[in-house]
Amino acid sequence: VEASVPEEQREAWKKHSAKEFKTKDQFEADVVRHIETTLARSLFNCDEAAAYAGTALALRDRLIIEWNRTQQQQTFADPKRVYYLSLEFLMGRALDNAILNVGMKDIAKQGLEELGFRMEDVISQERDAALGNGGLGRLAACFLDSLATLNYPAWGYALRYRYGIFRQEIVDGYQVEVPDYWLDFNPWEFPRHDVTVDVQFYGGVRKYTDDSGKQLSVWENGEIVTAVAYDAPIPGYGTRTTNNLRLWSSKASHGEFDFTKFNSGEYEASVADQQRAETISAVLYPNDSLDRGKELRLKQQYFWCAASLFDIVRRFKKSKKAWKEFANQVAIQLNDTHPTLAIPELMRILLDQESLEWDEAWSITQATFGYTNHTVMPEALEKWSVPLVQHLLPRHLQIIYDINFHFLQYVERNFPKEREMLSRVSIIEESEPKRVRMAFLAVIGSHKVNGVAELHSDLVRTTIFKDFVKIYGPDKFTNVTNGITPRRWLHQANPRLSALIASKLGGHDFLRDLNLLHKVEAYVDDEEFRKEFRAIKYANKVRLAKYTKEVEGITVNPSSLFDIQVKRIHEYKRQQLNIFGVIHRYLELKSMSPEARSKVQPRVSFFGGKAAPGYWMAKMVIHLINQVGKVVNADPDIGDLLKVVFLSDYNVSKAEIITPASDISEHISTAGTEASGTSNMKFVLNGGLIIGTCDGANIEITREVGEDNIFLFGNLAEDVEDLRHAHFYGDSFQLDPSLQRVFDTIRSGTFGDAGPFSGLVDSIVDHGDYYLVSDDFKSYVETQGLIDEAYKDQEAWLTRTITAVSRMGFFSSDRCIDEYAEMIWNVEPLPPPKMNGA
Ligand code: GPK
């Protein structure tokens, strides 16, 4: 490549090529230069926001140098690449992460101090990039971190939403949603106005015969919307590899406005067109584990799949390799069913544009895709109405029918005696209207399907995809237990614990190889180590207490047991079980003698999480928590013995403050409903224990840390079906007396107007208690009692937490990514780029 550029030019470029800062002085010079020239500010009007902007731009320069080199090297080596298609990337803040990943923390801290700023204050100026709902989106963000850290050539593809997940405000104890317009100043993205893709919607299909007599289809006369690429650099930790996250933004294909319409006096119509196009990437849908079937959502999905595939195919075609090499060059992972349209889209490209035969196109497609399932709950499984798909994507519907036809033929041939199976496994559900079962299409179009924890992957194989295991054999289905990046969730969120571990292990290697944590167990009896470990936990609790006072106005005592449940609010996650338990605790305290009260372990129950805006029950759970907090926190009989806090607007940057501060965290879903959970891993890694059900990754956490270091309770997944059945058909419903008392108290108006809470109570008492709150209540309360007792022995508790931390190595997202790379993608790392003079 270089040889094509004349010698003199090459020399000039090399001489002036951008240099990365290495010293504190150079860092400060870069920051000041950006503040003065990029931002047009000065020493005299540089506030913290400007200091953040200058620092971010200085860091960005550095990332970009490494990013350019990584991309050049990948272009040159042309290895097999991974493309992670996810509608959600819950990235959080980028600056702190960038500073740590390039190993510049001390330099940046000292440099900022010399310029008159505290690093923490500067970092906290950044808005979260909140392009996701919950676990699924944060998993994607952890995966990007691991892919770069492990030097895998990998790209993420998503949408550039103008509005991320809404900000949550609490008004009169109710959730209020506020739009999250986050793009005012975003130094981490690079608009690529030259990288665009025209995406078609609607229109019709015309069949024709080409010169060789072959029958072909062409999709035409649709509406065109243009996708513009925005790139964000993803730095690896301790490596120069800097990968790319490409976000697509939608705009009208005719630019600002349509001149023909404008000139014919339809100015308003032309602007309306433009706004309609921009609406596609305007907002992240705020539903978690719920499919709402909205047309705009389907448009988002196709827009993003079509733009991404075009980009991937364009890159492949530059290499001039034959089509049969495609799956040797490209691995595409479907994060849930949201990108499933990528399957018929690749087929359309191969059949209609590249004129491949069906069988070849299909084997390329299947070899390219892998599909990750994140839930077995029916309300979350996407099904698009056939008339809607027909209208919006007529050619794709034909291809989906053809895929189904070939598939059902295969099933019929191989299972001639099981004719009922055909309707069960058909991609098309024979409902009114008919619907496309996206999960089935994803299974059929992929070569591997994985669940996200062992129990979940078992349920995937034995429930929703049971027939497919029979059809394809068991090898198509596998498990990759989720993980988390220890860079953000230990080193960044809990720097002092990271430093303590590094001091004993002789450096920070464990951040790249988390299994090294097992060496920490040797220090479990080391007095000096224990003292510092305890002091760190206390300091983290003090930090959360300070935050709680400043932001929520509630005083909590950091010596109390901190009990935390933060995650999306969902009936299956059972925050209602937690708050009913809190009410029970309150009632017990109220009925105790002062003498008995003096022996009680003080506790703070923290809650946090957003409810989907249309999810009434979840919103009432939030309301109940806030109302209980109002009463309990103001009760002079109770004092520090019990406090109830709802931490509003839970997000990634808040999780970095909350996670290191727990003594106990709650992961109490109805068994069989939480596919994995990932915050459970974060809390234990930061020295907190879990109260949890035998669900998701709790089971593997138990296996790793040992049964003595986790508090499990409740019914097992295998018994859930029978219990549900019994609620409906068994003898009359008998409530545990203490739960009955909780309900009576709510109904009596102790926590304000009981009207809003009737749905919560009735769903248990009158509507079959689908989530088995009543079945698990007693064992939940008892286990909380065991925790109170155990916590009183602070030395034994400390031993448990240290032991648990040392056994968490398995839950690094690096381990997951290596498993995906080997079992699903068949890709190898590419050694990081060399730098000039390196
Ligand atoms: C699963 F189906 C979904 C969804 O729509 N959103 C979401 O965040 C979560 N998830 C699971 O609920 C978690 O158990 C799991 O850890 C996470 O995905 C990542 O796999």
PDB file of C-alpha atoms in Angstrom, residues 117-350:
ATOM      1  CA  PHE A 117      -9.091  20.381  38.736  1.00  0.00           C
ATOM      2  CA  ARG A 118      -9.890  17.187  40.624  1.00  0.00           C
ATOM      3  CA  MET A 119     -10.042  14.161  38.387  1.00  0.00           C
ATOM      4  CA  GLU A 120     -13.238  12.777  39.997  1.00  0.00           C
ATOM      5  CA  ASP A 121     -15.049  16.056  39.394  1.00  0.00           C
ATOM      6  CA  VAL A 122     -13.950  16.196  35.788  1.00  0.00           C
ATOM      7  CA  ILE A 123     -14.966  12.596  35.154  1.00  0.00           C
ATOM      8  CA  SER A 124     -18.397  13.120  36.696  1.00  0.00           C
ATOM      9  CA  GLN A 125     -19.156  15.849  34.143  1.00  0.00           C
ATOM     10  CA  GLU A 126     -19.675  13.199  31.474  1.00  0.00           C
ATOM     11  CA  ARG A 127     -23.156  12.014  30.588  1.00  0.00           C
ATOM     12  CA  ASP A 128     -23.708   8.302  30.326  1.00  0.00           C
ATOM     13  CA  ALA A 129     -24.050   6.853  26.876  1.00  0.00           C
ATOM     14  CA  ALA A 130     -27.246   5.010  27.792  1.00  0.00           C
ATOM     15  CA  LEU A 131     -28.101   3.206  24.564  1.00  0.00           C
ATOM     16  CA  GLY A 132     -29.648   0.238  26.279  1.00  0.00           C
ATOM     17  CA  ASN A 133     -32.197  -0.976  28.787  1.00  0.00           C
ATOM     18  CA  GLY A 134     -30.485  -3.322  31.181  1.00  0.00           C
ATOM     19  CA  GLY A 135     -28.492  -6.532  31.313  1.00  0.00           C
ATOM     20  CA  LEU A 136     -28.579  -7.318  27.605  1.00  0.00           C
ATOM     21  CA  GLY A 137     -27.171  -3.906  26.673  1.00  0.00           C
ATOM     22  CA  ARG A 138     -24.565  -3.859  29.419  1.00  0.00           C
ATOM     23  CA  LEU A 139     -23.424  -7.358  28.404  1.00  0.00           C
ATOM     24  CA  ALA A 140     -22.802  -6.040  24.893  1.00  0.00           C
ATOM     25  CA  ALA A 141     -20.699  -3.212  26.342  1.00  0.00           C
ATOM     26  CA  CYS A 142     -18.641  -5.621  28.472  1.00  0.00           C
ATOM     27  CA  PHE A 143     -18.114  -7.794  25.389  1.00  0.00           C
ATOM     28  CA  LEU A 144     -16.709  -4.881  23.403  1.00  0.00           C
ATOM     29  CA  ASP A 145     -14.236  -4.206  26.209  1.00  0.00           C
ATOM     30  CA  SER A 146     -13.135  -7.845  26.257  1.00  0.00           C
ATOM     31  CA  LEU A 147     -12.929  -8.175  22.477  1.00  0.00           C
ATOM     32  CA  ALA A 148     -10.537  -5.219  22.310  1.00  0.00           C
ATOM     33  CA  THR A 149      -8.565  -6.292  25.376  1.00  0.00           C
ATOM     34  CA  LEU A 150      -8.051  -9.771  23.928  1.00  0.00           C
ATOM     35  CA  ASN A 151      -7.094  -8.306  20.514  1.00  0.00           C
ATOM     36  CA  TYR A 152      -9.938  -9.822  18.549  1.00  0.00           C
ATOM     37  CA  PRO A 153     -10.674  -7.990  15.300  1.00  0.00           C
ATOM     38  CA  ALA A 154     -14.249  -7.081  16.093  1.00  0.00           C
ATOM     39  CA  TRP A 155     -16.836  -4.427  15.372  1.00  0.00           C
ATOM     40  CA  GLY A 156     -20.032  -3.579  17.129  1.00  0.00           C
ATOM     41  CA  TYR A 157     -23.002  -2.380  15.082  1.00  0.00           C
ATOM     42  CA  ALA A 158     -25.932  -0.478  16.557  1.00  0.00           C
ATOM     43  CA  LEU A 159     -28.154   2.564  16.122  1.00  0.00           C
ATOM     44  CA  ARG A 160     -27.183   6.102  17.031  1.00  0.00           C
ATOM     45  CA  TYR A 161     -30.287   6.938  19.047  1.00  0.00           C
ATOM     46  CA  ARG A 162     -30.762  10.633  19.600  1.00  0.00           C
ATOM     47  CA  TYR A 163     -32.478   9.740  22.877  1.00  0.00           C
ATOM     48  CA  GLY A 164     -31.068   6.981  25.059  1.00  0.00           C
ATOM     49  CA  ILE A 165     -33.066   5.286  27.809  1.00  0.00           C
ATOM     50  CA  PHE A 166     -35.181   7.944  29.555  1.00  0.00           C
ATOM     51  CA  ARG A 167     -33.988   9.597  32.750  1.00  0.00           C
ATOM     52  CA  GLN A 168     -36.075   8.656  35.743  1.00  0.00           C
ATOM     53  CA  GLU A 169     -37.351  11.268  38.170  1.00  0.00           C
ATOM     54  CA  ILE A 170     -39.429  10.453  41.207  1.00  0.00           C
ATOM     55  CA  VAL A 171     -42.293  12.867  41.803  1.00  0.00           C
ATOM     56  CA  ASP A 172     -44.645  12.222  44.740  1.00  0.00           C
ATOM     57  CA  GLY A 173     -43.255   8.722  44.875  1.00  0.00           C
ATOM     58  CA  TYR A 174     -44.084   7.987  41.231  1.00  0.00           C
ATOM     59  CA  GLN A 175     -41.719   7.458  38.303  1.00  0.00           C
ATOM     60  CA  VAL A 176     -41.712  10.256  35.744  1.00  0.00           C
ATOM     61  CA  GLU A 177     -39.829   9.787  32.464  1.00  0.00           C
ATOM     62  CA  VAL A 178     -37.649  12.590  31.101  1.00  0.00           C
ATOM     63  CA  PRO A 179     -36.099  12.389  27.608  1.00  0.00           C
ATOM     64  CA  ASP A 180     -32.376  11.688  27.539  1.00  0.00           C
ATOM     65  CA  TYR A 181     -30.981  13.953  24.852  1.00  0.00           C
ATOM     66  CA  TRP A 182     -27.341  13.055  25.207  1.00  0.00           C
ATOM     67  CA  LEU A 183     -25.701  14.335  22.027  1.00  0.00           C
ATOM     68  CA  ASP A 184     -25.172  18.025  22.929  1.00  0.00           C
ATOM     69  CA  PHE A 185     -21.511  17.295  23.317  1.00  0.00           C
ATOM     70  CA  ASN A 186     -20.219  13.847  22.515  1.00  0.00           C
ATOM     71  CA  PRO A 187     -16.476  13.865  21.877  1.00  0.00           C
ATOM     72  CA  TRP A 188     -16.354  10.086  21.494  1.00  0.00           C
ATOM     73  CA  GLU A 189     -18.060   9.820  18.131  1.00  0.00           C
ATOM     74  CA  PHE A 190     -16.777  10.506  14.640  1.00  0.00           C
ATOM     75  CA  PRO A 191     -19.368  11.268  11.991  1.00  0.00           C
ATOM     76  CA  ARG A 192     -18.465   9.519   8.744  1.00  0.00           C
ATOM     77  CA  HIS A 193     -20.497  11.565   6.304  1.00  0.00           C
ATOM     78  CA  ASP A 194     -18.804   9.694   3.489  1.00  0.00           C
ATOM     79  CA  VAL A 195     -19.893   6.302   4.798  1.00  0.00           C
ATOM     80  CA  THR A 196     -23.576   6.021   3.966  1.00  0.00           C
ATOM     81  CA  VAL A 197     -25.977   3.295   2.932  1.00  0.00           C
ATOM     82  CA  ASP A 198     -29.340   3.738   1.253  1.00  0.00           C
ATOM     83  CA  VAL A 199     -31.934   1.515   2.876  1.00  0.00           C
ATOM     84  CA  GLN A 200     -35.231   0.668   1.211  1.00  0.00           C
ATOM     85  CA  PHE A 201     -38.699   0.168   2.729  1.00  0.00           C
ATOM     86  CA  TYR A 202     -42.096  -0.758   1.241  1.00  0.00           C
ATOM     87  CA  GLY A 203     -42.243  -1.068  -2.565  1.00  0.00           C
ATOM     88  CA  GLY A 204     -42.819  -4.310  -4.406  1.00  0.00           C
ATOM     89  CA  VAL A 205     -41.096  -7.349  -5.904  1.00  0.00           C
ATOM     90  CA  ARG A 206     -40.707  -7.901  -9.631  1.00  0.00           C
ATOM     91  CA  LYS A 207     -39.669 -11.221 -11.104  1.00  0.00           C
ATOM     92  CA  TYR A 208     -37.619 -11.353 -14.281  1.00  0.00           C
ATOM     93  CA  THR A 209     -35.488 -13.710 -16.309  1.00  0.00           C
ATOM     94  CA  ASP A 210     -31.871 -12.767 -16.948  1.00  0.00           C
ATOM     95  CA  ASP A 211     -29.844 -13.409 -20.160  1.00  0.00           C
ATOM     96  CA  SER A 212     -28.959 -16.928 -19.092  1.00  0.00           C
ATOM     97  CA  GLY A 213     -32.616 -17.758 -18.529  1.00  0.00           C
ATOM     98  CA  LYS A 214     -32.395 -17.662 -14.741  1.00  0.00           C
ATOM     99  CA  GLN A 215     -35.398 -16.536 -12.678  1.00  0.00           C
ATOM    100  CA  LEU A 216     -34.541 -13.602 -10.419  1.00  0.00           C
ATOM    101  CA  SER A 217     -36.374 -11.230  -8.116  1.00  0.00           C
ATOM    102  CA  VAL A 218     -35.821  -7.567  -7.605  1.00  0.00           C
ATOM    103  CA  TRP A 219     -37.228  -5.385  -4.831  1.00  0.00           C
ATOM    104  CA  GLU A 220     -38.021  -1.930  -6.176  1.00  0.00           C
ATOM    105  CA  ASN A 221     -40.021   1.294  -6.025  1.00  0.00           C
ATOM    106  CA  GLY A 222     -39.702   1.579  -2.270  1.00  0.00           C
ATOM    107  CA  GLU A 223     -38.947   4.536  -0.070  1.00  0.00           C
ATOM    108  CA  ILE A 224     -35.277   5.214   0.592  1.00  0.00           C
ATOM    109  CA  VAL A 225     -33.790   6.328   3.888  1.00  0.00           C
ATOM    110  CA  THR A 226     -30.064   6.989   4.227  1.00  0.00           C
ATOM    111  CA  ALA A 227     -27.928   5.544   7.012  1.00  0.00           C
ATOM    112  CA  VAL A 228     -24.909   7.625   8.050  1.00  0.00           C
ATOM    113  CA  ALA A 229     -22.115   5.986  10.044  1.00  0.00           C
ATOM    114  CA  TYR A 230     -20.858   7.370  13.352  1.00  0.00           C
ATOM    115  CA  ASP A 231     -17.825   5.604  14.781  1.00  0.00           C
ATOM    116  CA  ALA A 232     -16.740   5.338  18.398  1.00  0.00           C
ATOM    117  CA  PRO A 233     -13.318   3.979  19.401  1.00  0.00           C
ATOM    118  CA  ILE A 234     -13.259   1.036  21.834  1.00  0.00           C
ATOM    119  CA  PRO A 235      -9.873   0.812  23.559  1.00  0.00           C
ATOM    120  CA  GLY A 236      -8.639  -2.471  24.980  1.00  0.00           C
ATOM    121  CA  TYR A 237      -6.987  -2.570  28.377  1.00  0.00           C
ATOM    122  CA  GLY A 238      -3.208  -2.725  28.293  1.00  0.00           C
ATOM    123  CA  THR A 239      -3.086  -3.227  24.532  1.00  0.00           C
ATOM    124  CA  ARG A 240      -2.960  -0.931  21.557  1.00  0.00           C
ATOM    125  CA  THR A 241      -5.888  -2.666  19.916  1.00  0.00           C
ATOM    126  CA  THR A 242      -8.685  -0.143  19.565  1.00  0.00           C
ATOM    127  CA  ASN A 243     -11.801  -1.548  17.944  1.00  0.00           C
ATOM    128  CA  ASN A 244     -14.764   0.207  16.404  1.00  0.00           C
ATOM    129  CA  LEU A 245     -18.376   0.614  17.395  1.00  0.00           C
ATOM    130  CA  ARG A 246     -20.347   1.805  14.382  1.00  0.00           C
ATOM    131  CA  LEU A 247     -23.664   3.522  15.036  1.00  0.00           C
ATOM    132  CA  TRP A 248     -26.090   4.283  12.209  1.00  0.00           C
ATOM    133  CA  SER A 249     -28.068   7.489  12.097  1.00  0.00           C
ATOM    134  CA  SER A 250     -31.034   7.912   9.753  1.00  0.00           C
ATOM    135  CA  LYS A 251     -31.646  10.857   7.476  1.00  0.00           C
ATOM    136  CA  ALA A 252     -33.713  11.608   4.406  1.00  0.00           C
ATOM    137  CA  SER A 253     -32.086  10.273   1.252  1.00  0.00           C
ATOM    138  CA  HIS A 254     -32.484  13.579  -0.565  1.00  0.00           C
ATOM    139  CA  GLY A 255     -30.508  15.530   2.016  1.00  0.00           C
ATOM    140  CA  GLU A 256     -31.949  18.502   3.830  1.00  0.00           C
ATOM    141  CA  PHE A 257     -35.233  18.579   1.991  1.00  0.00           C
ATOM    142  CA  ASP A 258     -36.717  17.443  -1.244  1.00  0.00           C
ATOM    143  CA  PHE A 259     -36.125  20.167  -3.842  1.00  0.00           C
ATOM    144  CA  THR A 260     -38.858  19.054  -6.175  1.00  0.00           C
ATOM    145  CA  LYS A 261     -41.365  19.229  -3.392  1.00  0.00           C
ATOM    146  CA  PHE A 262     -39.879  22.474  -2.152  1.00  0.00           C
ATOM    147  CA  ASN A 263     -40.083  24.111  -5.540  1.00  0.00           C
ATOM    148  CA  SER A 264     -43.623  22.957  -6.138  1.00  0.00           C
ATOM    149  CA  GLY A 265     -44.695  24.738  -3.000  1.00  0.00           C
ATOM    150  CA  GLU A 266     -44.724  21.693  -0.723  1.00  0.00           C
ATOM    151  CA  TYR A 267     -42.136  23.005   1.657  1.00  0.00           C
ATOM    152  CA  GLU A 268     -43.823  21.596   4.717  1.00  0.00           C
ATOM    153  CA  ALA A 269     -44.204  18.168   3.177  1.00  0.00           C
ATOM    154  CA  SER A 270     -40.523  18.072   2.310  1.00  0.00           C
ATOM    155  CA  VAL A 271     -39.527  18.891   5.872  1.00  0.00           C
ATOM    156  CA  ALA A 272     -42.014  16.310   7.160  1.00  0.00           C
ATOM    157  CA  ASP A 273     -40.342  13.655   4.986  1.00  0.00           C
ATOM    158  CA  GLN A 274     -37.042  14.555   6.453  1.00  0.00           C
ATOM    159  CA  GLN A 275     -38.360  14.270   9.986  1.00  0.00           C
ATOM    160  CA  ARG A 276     -39.991  10.939   9.234  1.00  0.00           C
ATOM    161  CA  ALA A 277     -36.643   9.589   8.102  1.00  0.00           C
ATOM    162  CA  GLU A 278     -34.870  10.929  11.158  1.00  0.00           C
ATOM    163  CA  THR A 279     -37.462   9.347  13.427  1.00  0.00           C
ATOM    164  CA  ILE A 280     -36.087   5.902  12.677  1.00  0.00           C
ATOM    165  CA  SER A 281     -32.987   6.356  14.821  1.00  0.00           C
ATOM    166  CA  ALA A 282     -34.539   8.888  17.191  1.00  0.00           C
ATOM    167  CA  VAL A 283     -35.269   6.843  20.271  1.00  0.00           C
ATOM    168  CA  LEU A 284     -34.350   3.652  22.070  1.00  0.00           C
ATOM    169  CA  TYR A 285     -37.396   1.566  22.908  1.00  0.00           C
ATOM    170  CA  PRO A 286     -37.513   1.460  26.706  1.00  0.00           C
ATOM    171  CA  ASN A 287     -38.967  -2.043  27.100  1.00  0.00           C
ATOM    172  CA  ASP A 288     -36.910  -4.723  28.755  1.00  0.00           C
ATOM    173  CA  SER A 289     -37.858  -8.366  28.228  1.00  0.00           C
ATOM    174  CA  LEU A 290     -41.071  -7.351  26.490  1.00  0.00           C
ATOM    175  CA  ASP A 291     -42.075  -7.336  22.820  1.00  0.00           C
ATOM    176  CA  ARG A 292     -44.530  -4.603  21.859  1.00  0.00           C
ATOM    177  CA  GLY A 293     -44.622  -5.178  18.086  1.00  0.00           C
ATOM    178  CA  LYS A 294     -44.526  -1.523  16.995  1.00  0.00           C
ATOM    179  CA  GLU A 295     -43.952  -0.760  13.295  1.00  0.00           C
ATOM    180  CA  LEU A 296     -41.262   1.831  14.026  1.00  0.00           C
ATOM    181  CA  ARG A 297     -39.344  -0.756  15.990  1.00  0.00           C
ATOM    182  CA  LEU A 298     -39.411  -3.116  12.998  1.00  0.00           C
ATOM    183  CA  LYS A 299     -38.188  -0.242  10.849  1.00  0.00           C
ATOM    184  CA  GLN A 300     -35.311   0.333  13.252  1.00  0.00           C
ATOM    185  CA  GLN A 301     -34.395  -3.319  13.109  1.00  0.00           C
ATOM    186  CA  TYR A 302     -34.332  -3.502   9.359  1.00  0.00           C
ATOM    187  CA  PHE A 303     -32.630  -0.152   8.890  1.00  0.00           C
ATOM    188  CA  TRP A 304     -29.799  -1.197  11.164  1.00  0.00           C
ATOM    189  CA  CYS A 305     -29.474  -4.756   9.765  1.00  0.00           C
ATOM    190  CA  ALA A 306     -29.473  -3.559   6.169  1.00  0.00           C
ATOM    191  CA  ALA A 307     -26.887  -0.826   6.759  1.00  0.00           C
ATOM    192  CA  SER A 308     -24.628  -3.143   8.767  1.00  0.00           C
ATOM    193  CA  LEU A 309     -24.787  -5.999   6.262  1.00  0.00           C
ATOM    194  CA  PHE A 310     -24.133  -3.693   3.367  1.00  0.00           C
ATOM    195  CA  ASP A 311     -21.064  -2.428   5.208  1.00  0.00           C
ATOM    196  CA  ILE A 312     -19.847  -5.933   6.055  1.00  0.00           C
ATOM    197  CA  VAL A 313     -20.374  -7.197   2.506  1.00  0.00           C
ATOM    198  CA  ARG A 314     -18.672  -4.113   1.060  1.00  0.00           C
ATOM    199  CA  ARG A 315     -15.630  -4.782   3.259  1.00  0.00           C
ATOM    200  CA  PHE A 316     -15.591  -8.445   2.264  1.00  0.00           C
ATOM    201  CA  LYS A 317     -15.828  -7.661  -1.434  1.00  0.00           C
ATOM    202  CA  LYS A 318     -12.770  -5.403  -1.240  1.00  0.00           C
ATOM    203  CA  SER A 319     -10.702  -8.506  -0.532  1.00  0.00           C
ATOM    204  CA  LYS A 320     -11.817 -10.024  -3.868  1.00  0.00           C
ATOM    205  CA  LYS A 321     -12.302 -13.402  -2.253  1.00  0.00           C
ATOM    206  CA  ALA A 322     -14.841 -15.916  -3.548  1.00  0.00           C
ATOM    207  CA  TRP A 323     -18.263 -16.095  -1.876  1.00  0.00           C
ATOM    208  CA  LYS A 324     -17.521 -19.492  -0.435  1.00  0.00           C
ATOM    209  CA  GLU A 325     -14.916 -17.723   1.702  1.00  0.00           C
ATOM    210  CA  PHE A 326     -17.487 -15.388   3.262  1.00  0.00           C
ATOM    211  CA  ALA A 327     -18.067 -17.348   6.450  1.00  0.00           C
ATOM    212  CA  ASN A 328     -14.304 -17.826   6.793  1.00  0.00           C
ATOM    213  CA  GLN A 329     -13.958 -14.051   6.906  1.00  0.00           C
ATOM    214  CA  VAL A 330     -17.102 -13.007   8.700  1.00  0.00           C
ATOM    215  CA  ALA A 331     -18.784 -14.121  11.932  1.00  0.00           C
ATOM    216  CA  ILE A 332     -21.969 -12.288  12.866  1.00  0.00           C
ATOM    217  CA  GLN A 333     -23.419 -12.670  16.327  1.00  0.00           C
ATOM    218  CA  LEU A 334     -27.099 -11.853  16.805  1.00  0.00           C
ATOM    219  CA  ASN A 335     -27.634 -10.378  20.261  1.00  0.00           C
ATOM    220  CA  ASP A 336     -31.140 -11.681  20.878  1.00  0.00           C
ATOM    221  CA  THR A 337     -33.658 -11.820  18.023  1.00  0.00           C
ATOM    222  CA  HIS A 338     -33.572  -8.055  17.385  1.00  0.00           C
ATOM    223  CA  PRO A 339     -31.165  -8.445  14.421  1.00  0.00           C
ATOM    224  CA  THR A 340     -32.788 -11.575  12.974  1.00  0.00           C
ATOM    225  CA  LEU A 341     -33.729  -9.738   9.774  1.00  0.00           C
ATOM    226  CA  ALA A 342     -30.026  -9.857   8.970  1.00  0.00           C
ATOM    227  CA  ILE A 343     -30.640 -13.493   7.967  1.00  0.00           C
ATOM    228  CA  PRO A 344     -33.150 -12.854   5.136  1.00  0.00           C
ATOM    229  CA  GLU A 345     -31.209  -9.695   4.258  1.00  0.00           C
ATOM    230  CA  LEU A 346     -27.997 -11.638   3.628  1.00  0.00           C
ATOM    231  CA  MET A 347     -30.027 -14.145   1.612  1.00  0.00           C
ATOM    232  CA  ARG A 348     -31.495 -11.289  -0.437  1.00  0.00           C
ATOM    233  CA  ILE A 349     -28.036  -9.889  -1.183  1.00  0.00           C
ATOM    234  CA  LEU A 350     -26.694 -13.297  -2.180  1.00  0.00           C
TER     235      LEU A 350
END
